[in-house]
Amino acid sequence: MGMNLNNMAKMLKCAGNDDIITIKADDGSDTVTFMFESPTQDKISNFEMKLMDIDSEHLGIPEAEYHAIVSMPSAEFSRICKDLSSIGDTVVILMTKEGVKFSTRGDIGSANIPEEATVIEMNEPVSLTFALRYLNSFTKASPLSNTVTISLSSELPVVVESKIAEMGYIRFYLAPKIEEDEETKPLV
């Protein structure tokens, strides 16, 4: 079921602060109904919203063994991503038994930030490149948890996970950037 979140927010703004909200969708229907029941008045308001037609390919989450897993303070991960994005567009994350190193290279220079991670589980060293703009988006979840867990493995998306108290967790997946070989780069 696909809902436009801006339209959903408009619908929910029609509810009173004390209203009981029921969201109802029938199988095969192209609409969803929002029912707002006022506890102080004997009134039920119905709002119907069209659903989005989503015919996109379902992206599954791969079940995989990750070769390197690091846990570190989420505030530190946020700071590293923010600092590196002022220099370059991508980050190389290198995990070895000695620790984890974040590095970037841009027009104005380069940066390397070694991190004394609190916990590292590793079967083999891993070095992968990721787009910093997406990692910076992931760091917006940092206030939810004191620590962030980063799981890396060659040829798999990185998993950036924050545990949320007793409620569960939030996981972000990002595919690594594939570096073009010198032979396949287009000549300009």
PDB file of C-alpha atoms in Angstrom, residues 55-167:
ATOM      1  CA  ASP A  55       4.585  -0.868  -9.605  1.00  0.00           C
ATOM      2  CA  SER A  56       8.222  -0.856  -8.626  1.00  0.00           C
ATOM      3  CA  GLU A  57      10.389  -3.872  -8.099  1.00  0.00           C
ATOM      4  CA  HIS A  58      10.410  -5.062  -4.485  1.00  0.00           C
ATOM      5  CA  LEU A  59      13.862  -4.658  -2.997  1.00  0.00           C
ATOM      6  CA  GLY A  60      14.591  -7.445  -0.574  1.00  0.00           C
ATOM      7  CA  ILE A  61      16.950  -7.196   2.354  1.00  0.00           C
ATOM      8  CA  PRO A  62      19.774  -9.669   1.910  1.00  0.00           C
ATOM      9  CA  GLU A  63      20.352 -12.218   4.640  1.00  0.00           C
ATOM     10  CA  ALA A  64      24.100 -12.440   4.867  1.00  0.00           C
ATOM     11  CA  GLU A  65      27.067 -12.998   7.099  1.00  0.00           C
ATOM     12  CA  TYR A  66      29.016  -9.781   7.383  1.00  0.00           C
ATOM     13  CA  HIS A  67      32.816 -10.003   7.436  1.00  0.00           C
ATOM     14  CA  ALA A  68      33.359  -6.961   9.662  1.00  0.00           C
ATOM     15  CA  ILE A  69      31.100  -5.382  12.273  1.00  0.00           C
ATOM     16  CA  VAL A  70      32.009  -2.319  14.325  1.00  0.00           C
ATOM     17  CA  SER A  71      30.116  -0.582  17.127  1.00  0.00           C
ATOM     18  CA  MET A  72      30.981   3.009  17.919  1.00  0.00           C
ATOM     19  CA  PRO A  73      29.380   6.072  19.519  1.00  0.00           C
ATOM     20  CA  SER A  74      26.677   7.380  17.189  1.00  0.00           C
ATOM     21  CA  ALA A  75      27.654  11.013  17.862  1.00  0.00           C
ATOM     22  CA  GLU A  76      31.214  10.229  16.729  1.00  0.00           C
ATOM     23  CA  PHE A  77      29.976   8.551  13.529  1.00  0.00           C
ATOM     24  CA  SER A  78      27.805  11.621  12.823  1.00  0.00           C
ATOM     25  CA  ARG A  79      30.749  13.969  13.356  1.00  0.00           C
ATOM     26  CA  ILE A  80      33.028  11.912  11.097  1.00  0.00           C
ATOM     27  CA  CYS A  81      30.473  11.847   8.252  1.00  0.00           C
ATOM     28  CA  LYS A  82      29.813  15.586   8.596  1.00  0.00           C
ATOM     29  CA  ASP A  83      33.521  16.466   8.687  1.00  0.00           C
ATOM     30  CA  LEU A  84      34.405  14.282   5.706  1.00  0.00           C
ATOM     31  CA  SER A  85      31.520  15.598   3.591  1.00  0.00           C
ATOM     32  CA  SER A  86      33.061  19.084   3.737  1.00  0.00           C
ATOM     33  CA  ILE A  87      36.083  17.683   1.859  1.00  0.00           C
ATOM     34  CA  GLY A  88      34.763  14.932  -0.434  1.00  0.00           C
ATOM     35  CA  ASP A  89      31.637  13.222  -1.752  1.00  0.00           C
ATOM     36  CA  THR A  90      32.579   9.650  -0.861  1.00  0.00           C
ATOM     37  CA  VAL A  91      34.067   7.877   2.129  1.00  0.00           C
ATOM     38  CA  VAL A  92      36.258   4.800   2.146  1.00  0.00           C
ATOM     39  CA  ILE A  93      35.607   2.724   5.257  1.00  0.00           C
ATOM     40  CA  LEU A  94      38.507   0.393   6.020  1.00  0.00           C
ATOM     41  CA  MET A  95      38.074  -2.154   8.823  1.00  0.00           C
ATOM     42  CA  THR A  96      41.032  -4.136  10.079  1.00  0.00           C
ATOM     43  CA  LYS A  97      41.766  -5.821  13.394  1.00  0.00           C
ATOM     44  CA  GLU A  98      43.583  -2.624  14.446  1.00  0.00           C
ATOM     45  CA  GLY A  99      40.431  -0.532  14.060  1.00  0.00           C
ATOM     46  CA  VAL A 100      38.356   1.341  11.545  1.00  0.00           C
ATOM     47  CA  LYS A 101      39.532   4.189   9.315  1.00  0.00           C
ATOM     48  CA  PHE A 102      37.352   6.663   7.439  1.00  0.00           C
ATOM     49  CA  SER A 103      38.961   8.537   4.545  1.00  0.00           C
ATOM     50  CA  THR A 104      37.959  10.832   1.708  1.00  0.00           C
ATOM     51  CA  ARG A 105      39.543  12.765  -1.128  1.00  0.00           C
ATOM     52  CA  GLY A 106      38.149  15.876  -2.790  1.00  0.00           C
ATOM     53  CA  ASP A 107      39.117  18.913  -4.838  1.00  0.00           C
ATOM     54  CA  ILE A 108      40.423  20.772  -1.800  1.00  0.00           C
ATOM     55  CA  GLY A 109      42.387  17.885  -0.288  1.00  0.00           C
ATOM     56  CA  SER A 110      42.002  14.634   1.590  1.00  0.00           C
ATOM     57  CA  ALA A 111      41.278  13.425   5.113  1.00  0.00           C
ATOM     58  CA  ASN A 112      41.882  10.277   7.151  1.00  0.00           C
ATOM     59  CA  ILE A 113      40.162   9.702  10.474  1.00  0.00           C
ATOM     60  CA  PRO A 114      41.166   6.615  12.456  1.00  0.00           C
ATOM     61  CA  GLU A 115      38.585   5.563  15.020  1.00  0.00           C
ATOM     62  CA  GLU A 116      39.229   3.567  18.158  1.00  0.00           C
ATOM     63  CA  ALA A 117      36.010   1.605  17.872  1.00  0.00           C
ATOM     64  CA  THR A 118      34.558   0.110  21.004  1.00  0.00           C
ATOM     65  CA  VAL A 119      33.789  -3.315  19.526  1.00  0.00           C
ATOM     66  CA  ILE A 120      35.031  -4.950  16.347  1.00  0.00           C
ATOM     67  CA  GLU A 121      34.049  -8.424  15.149  1.00  0.00           C
ATOM     68  CA  MET A 122      35.941  -9.404  12.044  1.00  0.00           C
ATOM     69  CA  ASN A 123      36.508 -12.436   9.864  1.00  0.00           C
ATOM     70  CA  GLU A 124      38.494 -10.558   7.230  1.00  0.00           C
ATOM     71  CA  PRO A 125      39.526  -6.944   6.550  1.00  0.00           C
ATOM     72  CA  VAL A 126      37.078  -4.958   4.430  1.00  0.00           C
ATOM     73  CA  SER A 127      37.480  -1.697   2.496  1.00  0.00           C
ATOM     74  CA  LEU A 128      34.462  -0.202   0.714  1.00  0.00           C
ATOM     75  CA  THR A 129      33.467   3.200  -0.681  1.00  0.00           C
ATOM     76  CA  PHE A 130      30.111   4.875   0.019  1.00  0.00           C
ATOM     77  CA  ALA A 131      28.349   8.129  -0.873  1.00  0.00           C
ATOM     78  CA  LEU A 132      28.622  10.504   2.085  1.00  0.00           C
ATOM     79  CA  ARG A 133      25.340  12.266   1.354  1.00  0.00           C
ATOM     80  CA  TYR A 134      23.399   9.097   2.174  1.00  0.00           C
ATOM     81  CA  LEU A 135      25.459   8.286   5.264  1.00  0.00           C
ATOM     82  CA  ASN A 136      24.812  11.838   6.489  1.00  0.00           C
ATOM     83  CA  SER A 137      21.083  11.182   6.084  1.00  0.00           C
ATOM     84  CA  PHE A 138      21.447   7.998   8.140  1.00  0.00           C
ATOM     85  CA  THR A 139      23.150   9.921  10.963  1.00  0.00           C
ATOM     86  CA  LYS A 140      19.919  11.829  11.577  1.00  0.00           C
ATOM     87  CA  ALA A 141      18.860   8.763  13.590  1.00  0.00           C
ATOM     88  CA  SER A 142      21.834   9.274  15.955  1.00  0.00           C
ATOM     89  CA  PRO A 143      19.769  10.833  18.788  1.00  0.00           C
ATOM     90  CA  LEU A 144      17.789   7.572  19.017  1.00  0.00           C
ATOM     91  CA  SER A 145      20.757   5.552  20.279  1.00  0.00           C
ATOM     92  CA  ASN A 146      24.133   6.117  21.939  1.00  0.00           C
ATOM     93  CA  THR A 147      25.846   3.582  19.690  1.00  0.00           C
ATOM     94  CA  VAL A 148      25.711   2.736  16.015  1.00  0.00           C
ATOM     95  CA  THR A 149      26.652  -0.631  14.512  1.00  0.00           C
ATOM     96  CA  ILE A 150      28.184  -0.687  11.040  1.00  0.00           C
ATOM     97  CA  SER A 151      28.301  -4.049   9.230  1.00  0.00           C
ATOM     98  CA  LEU A 152      30.503  -4.420   6.138  1.00  0.00           C
ATOM     99  CA  SER A 153      31.154  -7.195   3.678  1.00  0.00           C
ATOM    100  CA  SER A 154      32.510  -7.165   0.137  1.00  0.00           C
ATOM    101  CA  GLU A 155      29.823  -6.995  -2.545  1.00  0.00           C
ATOM    102  CA  LEU A 156      27.030  -6.356   0.020  1.00  0.00           C
ATOM    103  CA  PRO A 157      25.274  -3.177   1.162  1.00  0.00           C
ATOM    104  CA  VAL A 158      26.580  -1.633   4.380  1.00  0.00           C
ATOM    105  CA  VAL A 159      24.148  -1.865   7.293  1.00  0.00           C
ATOM    106  CA  VAL A 160      24.028   1.112   9.661  1.00  0.00           C
ATOM    107  CA  GLU A 161      21.955   0.077  12.691  1.00  0.00           C
ATOM    108  CA  SER A 162      20.767   1.995  15.742  1.00  0.00           C
ATOM    109  CA  LYS A 163      19.036   0.145  18.576  1.00  0.00           C
ATOM    110  CA  ILE A 164      16.037   2.031  19.960  1.00  0.00           C
ATOM    111  CA  ALA A 165      15.685   1.130  23.655  1.00  0.00           C
ATOM    112  CA  GLU A 166      13.065  -1.596  24.121  1.00  0.00           C
ATOM    113  CA  MET A 167      11.245  -0.688  20.902  1.00  0.00           C
TER     114      MET A 167
END
